[in-house]
């Protein structure tokens, strides 16, 4: 749903210009320094990028899902680590509070997240619990007016920058499965909370992940999201449904950028006396990429419109994430191939994108988890019909 086409177009124009004029020229600086330059972070704040998906009453832009994916198509056109800087504030770091938080939790945290004054992280994954998220072992034992947290979270995006963490932990340590999992807001600086060393990743340099370790970390009971125990897993799954669709949209943007660069290269690069774009084998790679990209874009928009219409789009979000992230990987591979030897050296952006986009098939649920979600829903729906 687009609330006001003129306002959205103005926003898209602004973000597009920012991507083209400020982010793309700083991609090498981002990768080389492994940090988003402070001047760029300041500009992101003033453009409102930290609050894109936070409701207007808390200082954000309150984008609908369709508006959000259209923005993500644009943001995807540069190094994904730039988007990651404010991605958790709009997505997995804040949405648990937005969807299930108490009025007091929303009023306290959301304005700071919307302005970018504070960064939020989402802490679900653990050393022993990745795809099998419901097996997580971090415990939150109630003790008076506090919960006492113990456990380790792994690969937590923006943890080094985060001011708050949405932590999924087991409030009934004796119980197995998802029903004993609760979500808590834990503030940076709480005694007993420490961070591991920053992970050395294959790509997306400038976006940081690390372990978050809890050792007898006392968190006020009022930080239990929604004030209800045992619903944290469902909160996490709802957050991921939305996050997966957002990532699918970013994949579309990244594929568009890679394909645009590859097309330009193919039109300039001459072999056998003519631009390689004239060769049908190169044209096949261009055409297959364009076709898959178009399909992914349509899927993302359809799923977003369904969500805005109030439909359950759990299956469609997983379909979109699965197809768009796999498509993005295939496009990256073909674009390296079109560049030939030039695609294997870091003078061209495609070498970096090839590594950066590999993560899309892994985080916020691997391709195999998306397949599992889709097939399970198909079987459940058929059994109930
Ligand atoms: N929205 C709301 N509720 C949901 C839901 C969703 N999308 N998905 C599951 N639930 C609910 C179920 O209805 C069930 O509730 P009841 O116990 O009341 O019936 C509960 O959550 C448990 O669901 P389920 O039995 O399907 O859980 P599983 O342990 O089988 O796990 C998968 C489901 C595998 C889909 C889940 O663990 C998953 O998504 N794993 C990947 C995690 C991930 O993406 N990690 C990335 C790290 S974060 S960047």
Short mmCIF file of C-alpha atoms and ligand atoms in Angstrom, two decimals:
data_model
loop_
_atom_site.label_atom_id
_atom_site.label_comp_id
_atom_site.label_asym_id
_atom_site.label_seq_id
_atom_site.Cartn_x
_atom_site.Cartn_y
_atom_site.Cartn_z
CA UNK A 1 0.00 0.00 0.00
CA UNK A 2 1.31 3.41 -0.95
CA UNK A 3 -0.20 6.13 1.22
CA UNK A 4 0.79 9.15 -0.86
CA UNK A 5 2.56 8.51 -4.19
CA UNK A 6 4.01 12.04 -4.36
CA UNK A 7 5.56 11.85 -0.90
CA UNK A 8 6.94 8.39 -1.60
CA UNK A 9 8.44 9.52 -4.93
CA UNK A 10 10.14 12.44 -3.18
CA UNK A 11 11.57 10.07 -0.56
CA UNK A 12 12.76 7.61 -3.21
CA UNK A 13 14.39 10.46 -5.18
CA UNK A 14 16.18 11.68 -2.06
CA UNK A 15 17.44 8.23 -1.11
CA UNK A 16 18.40 7.48 -4.70
CA UNK A 17 20.50 10.63 -4.85
CA UNK A 18 22.12 9.79 -1.50
CA UNK A 19 22.96 6.28 -2.74
CA UNK A 20 24.38 7.56 -6.04
CA UNK A 21 26.25 10.61 -4.79
CA UNK A 22 27.35 9.61 -1.28
CA UNK A 23 27.25 5.85 -0.78
CA UNK A 24 28.50 4.45 -4.11
CA UNK A 25 31.57 6.77 -4.14
CA UNK A 26 32.38 5.63 -0.58
CA UNK A 27 32.10 1.87 -1.15
CA UNK A 28 35.87 1.30 -1.26
CA UNK A 29 36.40 3.45 1.82
CA UNK A 30 33.76 1.36 3.64
CA UNK A 31 35.43 -1.91 2.67
CA UNK A 32 38.97 -0.75 3.37
CA UNK A 33 38.30 0.82 6.77
CA UNK A 34 35.71 -1.81 7.78
CA UNK A 35 33.53 1.03 9.08
CA UNK A 36 30.73 3.28 7.87
CA UNK A 37 32.39 6.73 7.87
CA UNK A 38 30.99 8.97 10.65
CA UNK A 39 30.01 11.72 8.20
CA UNK A 40 27.88 9.19 6.30
CA UNK A 41 26.24 7.98 9.53
CA UNK A 42 25.34 11.59 10.34
CA UNK A 43 23.75 12.01 6.89
CA UNK A 44 21.82 8.76 7.34
CA UNK A 45 20.41 10.16 10.57
CA UNK A 46 19.38 13.44 9.02
CA UNK A 47 17.68 11.64 6.13
CA UNK A 48 15.60 9.67 8.66
CA UNK A 49 16.99 6.30 7.55
CA UNK A 50 17.20 4.90 11.09
CA UNK A 51 13.46 5.38 11.52
CA UNK A 52 12.04 4.34 8.14
CA UNK A 53 9.84 1.60 9.61
CA UNK A 54 9.24 3.00 13.07
CA UNK A 55 5.73 4.45 13.55
CA UNK A 56 5.36 8.19 13.04
CA UNK A 57 4.13 8.73 16.60
CA UNK A 58 7.61 7.66 17.78
CA UNK A 59 9.48 9.88 15.35
CA UNK A 60 9.87 7.47 12.42
CA UNK A 61 8.45 7.54 8.89
CA UNK A 62 6.13 4.58 9.54
CA UNK A 63 6.54 3.13 6.05
CA UNK A 64 4.03 0.52 4.94
CA UNK A 65 5.50 -2.79 3.75
CA UNK A 66 5.13 -1.82 0.10
CA UNK A 67 6.80 1.53 0.71
CA UNK A 68 9.54 -0.21 2.68
CA UNK A 69 10.39 -2.70 -0.09
CA UNK A 70 10.43 0.07 -2.68
CA UNK A 71 12.94 1.93 -0.51
CA UNK A 72 14.94 -1.29 -0.08
CA UNK A 73 15.09 -1.73 -3.89
CA UNK A 74 16.99 1.58 -3.93
CA UNK A 75 19.15 0.98 -0.85
CA UNK A 76 20.15 -2.41 -2.24
CA UNK A 77 22.00 -0.67 -5.08
CA UNK A 78 25.12 -0.08 -3.04
CA UNK A 79 27.30 -2.05 -0.60
CA UNK A 80 24.91 -3.92 1.73
CA UNK A 81 26.96 -2.91 4.79
CA UNK A 82 25.65 0.66 4.44
CA UNK A 83 22.05 -0.55 4.82
CA UNK A 84 23.07 -2.81 7.68
CA UNK A 85 24.06 0.26 9.73
CA UNK A 86 20.40 1.25 10.12
CA UNK A 87 18.86 -2.09 9.06
CA UNK A 88 18.48 -3.52 12.56
CA UNK A 89 16.82 -0.31 13.86
CA UNK A 90 14.15 -0.65 11.20
CA UNK A 91 13.93 -4.43 11.22
CA UNK A 92 14.87 -7.22 13.54
CA UNK A 93 16.18 -4.94 16.33
CA UNK A 94 13.05 -2.81 16.73
CA UNK A 95 10.14 -4.82 15.33
CA UNK A 96 9.77 -7.02 18.41
CA UNK A 97 9.13 -3.88 20.47
CA UNK A 98 6.85 -2.40 17.79
CA UNK A 99 4.78 -5.58 17.39
CA UNK A 100 4.62 -6.85 20.96
CA UNK A 101 6.13 -4.23 23.31
CA UNK A 102 4.24 -2.46 26.09
CA UNK A 103 3.32 1.22 25.59
CA UNK A 104 6.07 2.15 28.09
CA UNK A 105 8.72 0.12 26.20
CA UNK A 106 7.69 1.71 22.91
CA UNK A 107 7.70 5.22 24.35
CA UNK A 108 11.10 4.71 25.97
CA UNK A 109 13.07 3.08 23.15
CA UNK A 110 11.47 3.77 19.77
CA UNK A 111 12.17 7.53 19.55
CA UNK A 112 15.88 6.89 20.23
CA UNK A 113 15.96 4.15 17.58
CA UNK A 114 14.11 6.30 15.04
CA UNK A 115 16.60 9.16 15.40
CA UNK A 116 19.62 6.84 15.29
CA UNK A 117 20.71 8.00 18.75
CA UNK A 118 20.62 4.32 19.71
CA UNK A 119 21.25 1.15 17.67
CA UNK A 120 19.22 -2.01 18.30
CA UNK A 121 20.34 -5.62 17.77
CA UNK A 122 18.41 -8.89 17.62
CA UNK A 123 19.94 -11.74 19.63
CA UNK A 124 18.43 -15.10 18.70
CA UNK A 125 21.25 -17.27 17.28
CA UNK A 126 23.57 -19.16 19.63
CA UNK A 127 26.61 -21.41 19.19
CA UNK A 128 24.28 -24.44 19.46
CA UNK A 129 21.09 -22.93 18.00
CA UNK A 130 21.10 -21.56 14.43
CA UNK A 131 18.40 -22.90 12.11
CA UNK A 132 16.89 -24.76 15.07
CA UNK A 133 16.15 -21.53 16.86
CA UNK A 134 13.72 -23.13 19.34
CA UNK A 135 16.59 -25.14 20.87
CA UNK A 136 18.26 -22.01 22.23
CA UNK A 137 19.78 -22.42 25.68
CA UNK A 138 20.27 -18.90 27.03
CA UNK A 139 18.35 -18.76 30.29
CA UNK A 140 16.50 -15.89 32.00
CA UNK A 141 15.74 -16.95 35.56
CA UNK A 142 13.29 -14.78 37.48
CA UNK A 143 14.77 -13.43 40.70
CA UNK A 144 12.67 -10.81 42.47
CA UNK A 145 12.10 -7.86 40.16
CA UNK A 146 14.83 -9.01 37.74
CA UNK A 147 15.63 -11.75 35.24
CA UNK A 148 19.14 -13.19 35.52
CA UNK A 149 20.52 -14.01 32.06
CA UNK A 150 23.18 -16.60 31.29
CA UNK A 151 24.30 -17.77 27.85
CA UNK A 152 26.00 -16.73 24.62
CA UNK A 153 24.50 -15.28 21.44
CA UNK A 154 26.44 -15.57 18.18
CA UNK A 155 26.89 -13.58 14.92
CA UNK A 156 24.81 -10.71 16.30
CA UNK A 157 24.61 -7.96 13.68
CA UNK A 158 25.52 -4.48 14.96
CA UNK A 159 26.30 -5.83 18.45
CA UNK A 160 29.47 -3.70 18.69
CA UNK A 161 27.37 -0.58 18.02
CA UNK A 162 24.17 -1.59 19.84
CA UNK A 163 22.61 0.32 22.72
CA UNK A 164 19.94 -2.35 23.23
CA UNK A 165 19.55 -6.02 22.41
CA UNK A 166 16.29 -7.91 21.93
CA UNK A 167 17.31 -11.19 23.53
CA UNK A 168 15.41 -14.45 23.19
CA UNK A 169 15.96 -16.53 26.32
CA UNK A 170 14.38 -19.44 28.15
CA UNK A 171 12.36 -18.21 31.15
CA UNK A 172 11.49 -21.77 32.12
CA UNK A 173 14.87 -23.52 31.79
CA UNK A 174 13.36 -26.92 32.56
CA UNK A 175 10.91 -26.75 29.64
CA UNK A 176 12.01 -27.72 26.13
CA UNK A 177 10.75 -26.21 22.87
CA UNK A 178 9.56 -22.78 21.92
CA UNK A 179 6.84 -22.25 24.54
CA UNK A 180 9.37 -21.42 27.29
CA UNK A 181 11.13 -18.72 25.26
CA UNK A 182 10.64 -15.06 26.15
CA UNK A 183 11.99 -11.84 24.63
CA UNK A 184 13.76 -9.26 26.76
CA UNK A 185 15.28 -5.86 26.09
CA UNK A 186 18.80 -5.70 27.49
CA UNK A 187 20.68 -2.42 27.58
CA UNK A 188 24.34 -2.13 26.73
CA UNK A 189 26.38 -1.53 29.86
CA UNK A 190 24.26 -3.82 32.01
CA UNK A 191 26.74 -5.59 34.35
CA UNK A 192 27.26 -9.17 33.18
CA UNK A 193 26.87 -8.31 29.48
CA UNK A 194 30.07 -8.49 27.43
CA UNK A 195 30.98 -8.72 23.73
CA UNK A 196 33.29 -11.14 21.91
CA UNK A 197 35.82 -10.07 19.28
CA UNK A 198 34.41 -8.78 16.00
CA UNK A 199 33.97 -11.64 13.48
CA UNK A 200 36.20 -11.62 10.40
CA UNK A 201 33.66 -12.13 7.64
CA UNK A 202 33.92 -13.11 3.96
CA UNK A 203 32.23 -9.87 2.88
CA UNK A 204 29.99 -7.00 3.97
CA UNK A 205 32.97 -5.28 5.57
CA UNK A 206 31.80 -2.31 7.57
CA UNK A 207 28.90 -4.30 9.04
CA UNK A 208 29.95 -5.88 12.29
CA UNK A 209 28.89 -9.03 14.08
CA UNK A 210 30.16 -10.60 17.30
CA UNK A 211 29.19 -12.78 20.24
CA UNK A 212 27.09 -11.29 23.04
CA UNK A 213 27.79 -12.99 26.35
CA UNK A 214 25.58 -12.94 29.44
CA UNK A 215 27.02 -13.94 32.82
CA UNK A 216 24.57 -13.46 35.68
CA UNK A 217 23.33 -10.39 33.85
CA UNK A 218 20.45 -8.84 35.82
CA UNK A 219 17.76 -7.28 33.67
CA UNK A 220 14.73 -5.46 35.14
CA UNK A 221 11.56 -7.57 34.81
CA UNK A 222 9.84 -4.58 33.20
CA UNK A 223 12.09 -5.20 30.16
CA UNK A 224 10.23 -8.40 29.31
CA UNK A 225 8.72 -7.54 25.90
CA UNK A 226 4.97 -7.15 26.26
CA UNK A 227 5.25 -8.15 29.91
CA UNK A 228 4.34 -11.74 28.95
CA UNK A 229 6.54 -14.81 29.32
CA UNK A 230 6.59 -17.67 26.81
CA UNK A 231 5.72 -15.74 23.63
CA UNK A 232 9.26 -14.67 22.67
CA UNK A 233 9.67 -17.30 19.97
CA UNK A 234 6.49 -16.16 18.24
CA UNK A 235 7.67 -12.56 18.48
CA UNK A 236 10.96 -13.61 16.84
CA UNK A 237 9.17 -15.48 14.04
CA UNK A 238 6.85 -12.55 13.29
CA UNK A 239 9.85 -10.23 13.20
CA UNK A 240 11.62 -12.60 10.81
CA UNK A 241 8.60 -12.83 8.48
CA UNK A 242 8.85 -9.10 7.91
CA UNK A 243 12.66 -9.12 7.88
CA UNK A 244 12.80 -11.85 5.23
CA UNK A 245 10.69 -9.82 2.86
CA UNK A 246 12.90 -6.79 3.45
CA UNK A 247 16.03 -8.84 2.67
CA UNK A 248 14.36 -10.15 -0.50
CA UNK A 249 13.87 -6.54 -1.61
CA UNK A 250 17.52 -5.72 -0.86
CA UNK A 251 18.50 -8.72 -3.03
CA UNK A 252 16.52 -7.23 -5.92
CA UNK A 253 18.35 -3.92 -5.52
CA UNK A 254 21.77 -5.56 -5.33
CA UNK A 255 21.07 -7.69 -8.41
CA UNK A 256 19.96 -4.60 -10.34
CA UNK A 257 23.21 -2.84 -9.47
CA UNK A 258 25.39 -5.82 -10.42
CA UNK A 259 23.55 -6.33 -13.69
CA UNK A 260 23.76 -2.63 -14.58
CA UNK A 261 27.53 -2.68 -14.00
CA UNK A 262 27.91 -5.89 -16.02
CA UNK A 263 25.84 -4.54 -18.93
CA UNK A 264 27.94 -1.37 -19.05
CA UNK A 265 31.12 -3.45 -18.97
CA UNK A 266 29.84 -5.75 -21.74
CA UNK A 267 29.00 -2.77 -23.96
CA UNK A 268 32.47 -1.22 -23.46
CA UNK A 269 34.68 -4.28 -23.52
CA UNK A 270 35.72 -5.34 -27.01
CA UNK A 271 36.91 -8.81 -28.02
CA UNK A 272 37.09 -10.39 -31.48
CA UNK A 273 36.59 -6.89 -32.86
CA UNK A 274 33.27 -6.04 -31.19
CA UNK A 275 31.71 -5.30 -27.78
CA UNK A 276 31.19 -8.56 -25.91
CA UNK A 277 27.54 -7.51 -25.39
CA UNK A 278 27.04 -8.40 -29.08
CA UNK A 279 27.81 -12.06 -28.42
CA UNK A 280 24.77 -14.25 -27.90
CA UNK A 281 26.36 -16.27 -25.08
CA UNK A 282 26.87 -13.04 -23.12
CA UNK A 283 23.38 -11.89 -24.08
CA UNK A 284 21.94 -15.12 -22.63
CA UNK A 285 23.53 -14.31 -19.26
CA UNK A 286 22.17 -10.76 -19.39
CA UNK A 287 18.69 -11.89 -20.40
CA UNK A 288 18.43 -14.70 -17.84
CA UNK A 289 19.50 -12.29 -15.11
CA UNK A 290 16.99 -9.64 -16.19
CA UNK A 291 14.18 -12.20 -16.31
CA UNK A 292 14.87 -13.64 -12.87
CA UNK A 293 15.25 -10.16 -11.44
CA UNK A 294 11.86 -9.14 -12.81
CA UNK A 295 10.27 -12.25 -11.29
CA UNK A 296 11.84 -11.55 -7.89
CA UNK A 297 10.72 -7.92 -7.97
CA UNK A 298 7.13 -8.94 -8.73
CA UNK A 299 7.17 -11.54 -5.93
CA UNK A 300 8.44 -9.03 -3.39
CA UNK A 301 5.84 -6.42 -4.34
CA UNK A 302 3.02 -8.96 -4.27
CA UNK A 303 4.01 -10.29 -0.84
CA UNK A 304 4.37 -6.73 0.50
CA UNK A 305 0.92 -5.76 -0.80
CA UNK A 306 -0.57 -8.87 0.81
CA UNK A 307 1.00 -7.96 4.15
CA UNK A 308 -0.35 -4.42 3.92
CA UNK A 309 -3.79 -5.90 3.20
CA UNK A 310 -3.59 -7.81 6.48
CA UNK A 311 -3.07 -11.27 4.97
CA UNK A 312 -0.83 -13.86 6.58
CA UNK A 313 2.12 -13.85 4.17
CA UNK A 314 4.42 -16.20 6.04
CA UNK A 315 4.63 -18.52 3.00
CA UNK A 316 5.02 -15.67 0.51
CA UNK A 317 7.75 -13.99 2.60
CA UNK A 318 9.72 -17.23 2.59
CA UNK A 319 9.10 -17.75 -1.16
CA UNK A 320 10.34 -14.23 -1.85
CA UNK A 321 13.43 -14.59 0.39
CA UNK A 322 14.28 -17.98 -1.11
CA UNK A 323 13.87 -16.94 -4.74
CA UNK A 324 15.33 -13.43 -4.48
CA UNK A 325 18.44 -14.44 -2.53
CA UNK A 326 19.17 -17.42 -4.79
CA UNK A 327 18.51 -15.22 -7.84
CA UNK A 328 20.93 -12.63 -6.45
CA UNK A 329 23.63 -15.31 -6.10
CA UNK A 330 23.11 -16.48 -9.69
CA UNK A 331 23.19 -12.92 -11.00
CA UNK A 332 26.40 -12.22 -9.04
CA UNK A 333 27.99 -15.31 -10.54
CA UNK A 334 27.00 -14.42 -14.11
CA UNK A 335 28.14 -10.82 -13.65
CA UNK A 336 31.60 -12.00 -12.53
CA UNK A 337 31.64 -14.24 -15.63
CA UNK A 338 30.73 -11.33 -17.93
CA UNK A 339 33.59 -9.30 -16.42
CA UNK A 340 36.00 -12.21 -17.07
CA UNK A 341 39.39 -11.73 -15.40
CA UNK A 342 38.34 -8.19 -14.40
CA UNK A 343 35.59 -9.72 -12.27
CA UNK A 344 38.13 -11.51 -10.11
CA UNK A 345 40.13 -8.45 -9.10
CA UNK A 346 39.06 -5.79 -6.67
CA UNK A 347 39.30 -2.89 -9.17
CA UNK A 348 35.69 -3.62 -10.09
CA UNK A 349 32.79 -3.56 -7.62
CA UNK A 350 31.53 -6.96 -8.75
CA UNK A 351 34.34 -8.79 -6.92
CA UNK A 352 33.15 -7.26 -3.65
CA UNK A 353 29.43 -7.69 -4.38
CA UNK A 354 29.99 -11.37 -5.19
CA UNK A 355 31.23 -11.88 -1.61
CA UNK A 356 28.76 -9.45 -0.02
CA UNK A 357 25.60 -11.04 -1.46
CA UNK A 358 26.56 -14.56 -0.37
CA UNK A 359 25.19 -13.73 3.07
CA UNK A 360 21.65 -13.17 1.73
CA UNK A 361 21.19 -16.93 1.30
CA UNK A 362 22.17 -17.51 4.92
CA UNK A 363 20.96 -14.87 7.35
CA UNK A 364 17.38 -14.29 8.54
CA UNK A 365 16.88 -17.98 7.68
CA UNK A 366 18.88 -20.06 5.20
CA UNK A 367 17.38 -21.06 1.85
CA UNK A 368 16.79 -24.50 3.33
CA UNK A 369 14.79 -23.02 6.24
CA UNK A 370 12.67 -21.06 3.74
CA UNK A 371 11.98 -24.30 1.84
CA UNK A 372 11.00 -25.97 5.10
CA UNK A 373 8.62 -23.14 6.06
CA UNK A 374 7.00 -23.13 2.60
CA UNK A 375 6.50 -26.90 2.42
CA UNK A 376 5.24 -27.18 6.02
CA UNK A 377 2.66 -24.47 5.35
CA UNK A 378 1.56 -26.23 2.14
CA UNK A 379 1.07 -29.51 4.00
CA UNK A 380 -0.76 -27.81 6.89
CA UNK A 381 -3.08 -25.90 4.55
CA UNK A 382 -3.85 -29.02 2.51
CA UNK A 383 -4.58 -31.01 5.67
CA UNK A 384 -6.95 -28.29 6.89
CA UNK A 385 -8.80 -27.85 3.60
N1 LIG B 1 4.50 -16.23 13.08
C1 LIG B 1 3.88 -16.47 14.27
N2 LIG B 1 4.04 -17.64 14.97
C2 LIG B 1 4.85 -18.57 14.43
C3 LIG B 1 5.51 -18.38 13.20
C4 LIG B 1 5.32 -17.16 12.52
N3 LIG B 1 5.90 -16.90 11.35
N4 LIG B 1 6.25 -19.47 12.93
C5 LIG B 1 6.06 -20.33 13.95
N5 LIG B 1 5.21 -19.77 14.86
C6 LIG B 1 4.71 -20.39 16.08
C7 LIG B 1 4.01 -21.69 15.76
O1 LIG B 1 2.65 -21.49 15.43
C8 LIG B 1 4.18 -22.47 17.04
O2 LIG B 1 3.20 -22.04 17.95
P1 LIG B 1 2.39 -23.12 18.86
O3 LIG B 1 3.45 -23.83 19.66
O4 LIG B 1 1.47 -22.27 19.67
O5 LIG B 1 1.70 -24.03 17.89
C9 LIG B 1 5.53 -22.01 17.55
O6 LIG B 1 5.79 -20.75 16.93
C10 LIG B 1 6.64 -22.98 17.20
O7 LIG B 1 6.64 -23.14 15.80
P2 LIG B 1 7.25 -24.42 15.08
O8 LIG B 1 6.74 -25.65 15.76
O9 LIG B 1 7.03 -24.27 13.62
O10 LIG B 1 8.81 -24.28 15.46
P3 LIG B 1 10.07 -25.11 15.00
O11 LIG B 1 10.94 -25.32 16.15
O12 LIG B 1 9.64 -26.30 14.22
O13 LIG B 1 10.90 -24.07 14.07
C11 LIG B 1 11.58 -22.82 12.17
C12 LIG B 1 10.42 -23.39 13.05
C13 LIG B 1 12.57 -23.86 11.72
C14 LIG B 1 10.87 -22.22 10.98
C15 LIG B 1 12.31 -21.70 12.97
O14 LIG B 1 13.09 -22.25 14.01
C16 LIG B 1 13.19 -20.83 12.11
O15 LIG B 1 12.71 -19.91 11.45
N6 LIG B 1 14.52 -21.08 12.11
C17 LIG B 1 15.47 -20.22 11.46
C18 LIG B 1 15.90 -19.15 12.40
C19 LIG B 1 16.48 -17.99 11.68
O16 LIG B 1 15.95 -17.48 10.72
N7 LIG B 1 17.61 -17.56 12.16
C20 LIG B 1 18.27 -16.45 11.57
C21 LIG B 1 18.93 -15.70 12.64
S1 LIG B 1 18.22 -14.21 12.93
S2 LIG B 1 19.19 -13.01 11.71
#
